PDB file of C-alpha atoms in Angstrom:
ATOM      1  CA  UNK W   4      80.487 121.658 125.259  1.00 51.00           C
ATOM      2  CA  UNK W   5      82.285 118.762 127.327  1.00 53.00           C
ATOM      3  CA  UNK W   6      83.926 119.849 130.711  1.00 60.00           C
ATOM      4  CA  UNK W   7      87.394 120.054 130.272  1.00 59.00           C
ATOM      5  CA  UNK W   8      87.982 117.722 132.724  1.00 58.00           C
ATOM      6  CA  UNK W   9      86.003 114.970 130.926  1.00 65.00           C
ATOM      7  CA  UNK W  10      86.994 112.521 128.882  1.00 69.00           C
ATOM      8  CA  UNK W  11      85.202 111.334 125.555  1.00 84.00           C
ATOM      9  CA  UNK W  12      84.020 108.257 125.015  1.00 91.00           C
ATOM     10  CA  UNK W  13      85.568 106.160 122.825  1.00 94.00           C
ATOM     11  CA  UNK W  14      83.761 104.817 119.391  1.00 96.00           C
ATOM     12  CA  UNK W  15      84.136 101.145 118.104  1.00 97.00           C
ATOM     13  CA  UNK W  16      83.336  99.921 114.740  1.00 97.00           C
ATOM     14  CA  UNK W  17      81.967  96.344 115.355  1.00 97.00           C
ATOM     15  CA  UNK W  18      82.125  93.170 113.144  1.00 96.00           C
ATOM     16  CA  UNK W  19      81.594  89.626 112.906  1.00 96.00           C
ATOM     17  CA  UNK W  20      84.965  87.987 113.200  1.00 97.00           C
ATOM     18  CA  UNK W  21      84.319  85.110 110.582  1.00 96.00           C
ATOM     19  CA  UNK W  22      82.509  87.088 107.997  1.00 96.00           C
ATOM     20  CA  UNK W  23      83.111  90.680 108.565  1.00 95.00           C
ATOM     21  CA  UNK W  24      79.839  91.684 108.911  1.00 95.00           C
ATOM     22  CA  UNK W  25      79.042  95.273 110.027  1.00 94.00           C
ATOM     23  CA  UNK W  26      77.234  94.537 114.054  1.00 96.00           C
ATOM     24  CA  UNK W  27      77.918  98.452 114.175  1.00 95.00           C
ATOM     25  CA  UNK W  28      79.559 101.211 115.854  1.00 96.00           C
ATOM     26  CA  UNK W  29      79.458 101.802 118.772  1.00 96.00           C
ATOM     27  CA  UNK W  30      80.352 104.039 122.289  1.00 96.00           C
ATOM     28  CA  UNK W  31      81.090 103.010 125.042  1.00 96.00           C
ATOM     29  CA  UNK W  32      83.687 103.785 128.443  1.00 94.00           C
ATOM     30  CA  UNK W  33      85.479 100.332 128.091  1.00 93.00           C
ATOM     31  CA  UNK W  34      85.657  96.867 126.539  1.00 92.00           C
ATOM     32  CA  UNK W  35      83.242  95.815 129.568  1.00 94.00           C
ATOM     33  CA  UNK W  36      80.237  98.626 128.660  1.00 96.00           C
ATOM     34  CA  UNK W  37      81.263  97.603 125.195  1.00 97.00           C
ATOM     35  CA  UNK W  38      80.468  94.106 125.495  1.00 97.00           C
ATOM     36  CA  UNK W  39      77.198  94.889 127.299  1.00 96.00           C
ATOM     37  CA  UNK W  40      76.222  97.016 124.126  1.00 97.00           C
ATOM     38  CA  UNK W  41      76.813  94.483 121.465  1.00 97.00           C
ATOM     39  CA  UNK W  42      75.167  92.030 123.554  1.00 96.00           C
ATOM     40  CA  UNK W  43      71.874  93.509 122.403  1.00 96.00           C
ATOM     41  CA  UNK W  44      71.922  92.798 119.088  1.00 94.00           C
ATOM     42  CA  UNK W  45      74.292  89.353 118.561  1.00 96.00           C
ATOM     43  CA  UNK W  46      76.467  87.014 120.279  1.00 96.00           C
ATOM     44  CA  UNK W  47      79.587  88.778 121.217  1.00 96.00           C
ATOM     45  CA  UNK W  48      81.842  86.023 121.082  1.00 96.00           C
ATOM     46  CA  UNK W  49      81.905  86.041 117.581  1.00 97.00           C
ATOM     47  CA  UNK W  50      82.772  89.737 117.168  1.00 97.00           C
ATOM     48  CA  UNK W  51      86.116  92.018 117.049  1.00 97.00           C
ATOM     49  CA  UNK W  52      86.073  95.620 117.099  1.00 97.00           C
ATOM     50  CA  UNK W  53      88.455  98.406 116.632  1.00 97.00           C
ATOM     51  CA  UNK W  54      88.212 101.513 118.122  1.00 96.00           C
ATOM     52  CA  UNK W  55      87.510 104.365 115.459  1.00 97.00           C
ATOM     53  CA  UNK W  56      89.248 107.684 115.097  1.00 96.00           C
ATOM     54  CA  UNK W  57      87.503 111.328 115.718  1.00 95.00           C
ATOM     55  CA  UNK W  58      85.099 110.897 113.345  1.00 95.00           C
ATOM     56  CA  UNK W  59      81.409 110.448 113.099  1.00 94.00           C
ATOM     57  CA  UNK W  60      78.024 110.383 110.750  1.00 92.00           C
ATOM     58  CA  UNK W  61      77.038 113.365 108.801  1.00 92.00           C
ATOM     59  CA  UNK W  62      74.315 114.518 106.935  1.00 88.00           C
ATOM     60  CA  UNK W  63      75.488 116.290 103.346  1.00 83.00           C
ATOM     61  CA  UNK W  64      72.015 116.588 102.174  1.00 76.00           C
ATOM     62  CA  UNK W  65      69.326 118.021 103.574  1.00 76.00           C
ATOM     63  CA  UNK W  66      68.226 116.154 106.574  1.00 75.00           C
ATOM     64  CA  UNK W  67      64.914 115.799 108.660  1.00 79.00           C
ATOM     65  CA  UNK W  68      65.198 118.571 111.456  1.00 82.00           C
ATOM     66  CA  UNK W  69      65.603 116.836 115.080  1.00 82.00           C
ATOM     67  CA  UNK W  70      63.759 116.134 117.347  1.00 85.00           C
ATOM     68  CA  UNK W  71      62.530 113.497 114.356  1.00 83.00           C
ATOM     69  CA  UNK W  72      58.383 113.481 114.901  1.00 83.00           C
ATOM     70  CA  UNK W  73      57.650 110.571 117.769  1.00 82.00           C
ATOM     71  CA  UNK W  74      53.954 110.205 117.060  1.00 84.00           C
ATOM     72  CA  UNK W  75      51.590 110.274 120.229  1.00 86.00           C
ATOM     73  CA  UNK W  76      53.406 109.473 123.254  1.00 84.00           C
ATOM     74  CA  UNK W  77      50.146 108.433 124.673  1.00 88.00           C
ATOM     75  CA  UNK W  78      49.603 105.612 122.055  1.00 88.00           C
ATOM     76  CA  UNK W  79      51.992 103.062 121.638  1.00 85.00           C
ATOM     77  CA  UNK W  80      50.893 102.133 118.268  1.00 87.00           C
ATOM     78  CA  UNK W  81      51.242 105.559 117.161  1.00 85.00           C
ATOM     79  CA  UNK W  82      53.980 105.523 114.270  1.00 87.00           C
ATOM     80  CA  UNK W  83      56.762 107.278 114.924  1.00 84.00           C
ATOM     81  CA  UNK W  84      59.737 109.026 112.436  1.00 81.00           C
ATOM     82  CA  UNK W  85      62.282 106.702 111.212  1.00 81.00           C
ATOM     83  CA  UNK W  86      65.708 107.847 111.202  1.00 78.00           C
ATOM     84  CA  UNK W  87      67.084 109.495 108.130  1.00 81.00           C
ATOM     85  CA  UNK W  88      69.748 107.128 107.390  1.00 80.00           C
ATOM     86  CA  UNK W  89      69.437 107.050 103.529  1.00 80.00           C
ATOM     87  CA  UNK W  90      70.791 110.702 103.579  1.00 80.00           C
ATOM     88  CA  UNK W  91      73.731 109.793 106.051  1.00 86.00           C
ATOM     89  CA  UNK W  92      77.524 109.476 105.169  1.00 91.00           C
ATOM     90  CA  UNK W  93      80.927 109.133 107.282  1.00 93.00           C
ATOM     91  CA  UNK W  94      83.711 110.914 107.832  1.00 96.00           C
ATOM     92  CA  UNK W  95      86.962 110.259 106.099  1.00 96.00           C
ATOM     93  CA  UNK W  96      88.216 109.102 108.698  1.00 96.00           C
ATOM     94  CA  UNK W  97      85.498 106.340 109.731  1.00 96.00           C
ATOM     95  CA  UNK W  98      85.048 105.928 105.723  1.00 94.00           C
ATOM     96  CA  UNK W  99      89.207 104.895 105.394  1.00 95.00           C
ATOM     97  CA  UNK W 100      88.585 102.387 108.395  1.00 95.00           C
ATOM     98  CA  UNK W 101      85.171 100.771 107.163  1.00 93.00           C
ATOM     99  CA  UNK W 102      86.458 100.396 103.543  1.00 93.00           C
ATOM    100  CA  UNK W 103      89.591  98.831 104.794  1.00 91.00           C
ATOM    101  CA  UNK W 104      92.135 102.192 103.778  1.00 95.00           C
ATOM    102  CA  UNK W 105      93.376 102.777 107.430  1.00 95.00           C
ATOM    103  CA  UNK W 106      96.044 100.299 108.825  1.00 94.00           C
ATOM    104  CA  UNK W 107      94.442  98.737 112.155  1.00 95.00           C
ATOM    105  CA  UNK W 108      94.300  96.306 114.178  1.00 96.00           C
ATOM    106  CA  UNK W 109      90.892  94.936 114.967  1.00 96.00           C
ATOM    107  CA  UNK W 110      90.450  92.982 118.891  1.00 95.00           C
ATOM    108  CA  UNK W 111      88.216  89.877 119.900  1.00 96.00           C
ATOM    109  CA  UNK W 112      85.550  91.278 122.383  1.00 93.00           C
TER     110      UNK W 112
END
């Protein structure tokens, strides 16, 4: 459990301003950290974000146990696990903001 003292980070839902694309969502301390995030997969200019709710991605349905299998750690060309997103949902509260249900406000990065 966090300290008390501590402060969450924040989650942002990502998208690409002109055609609303899902980038993804994101944590991060700040719009700085943010930025730096994003950066890894597409040109940040062109996104907005809005920061998300308490929330977060569930599994309903039986899930792979964690740690997922990582193959041989000595060989990199060992396959590894892929993630078990096909069995993944949100939270009504991410779900309301994704689908467009929740009144926000969504920020250039």
């Amino acid at each position: 459990m966090a300290d008390p003292g501590e402060s969450a980070l924040p989650a942002y839902l990502v998208r690409i301003i002109e055609t609303r694309d899902l980038v993804g969502i994101f944590v991060a301390d700040d719009e700085d950290d943010l930025e730096l995030v994003v950066d890894e997969c597409t040109d940040v200019s062109d996104c907005e974000y809005v920061e998300l709710p308490a929330g977060g991605v569930m599994w309903e349905s039986p899930a792979k146990p964690v740690p997922l299998d990582r193959g041989d750690p000595e060989d990199d060309t060992s396959p590894i696990e892929e993630l078990p997103w096909t069995g993944a949902s949100l939270t009504e509260a991410w779900w309301f903001v994704i689908y467009g249900r929740a009144d926000v406000e969504w920020t250039a990065i």
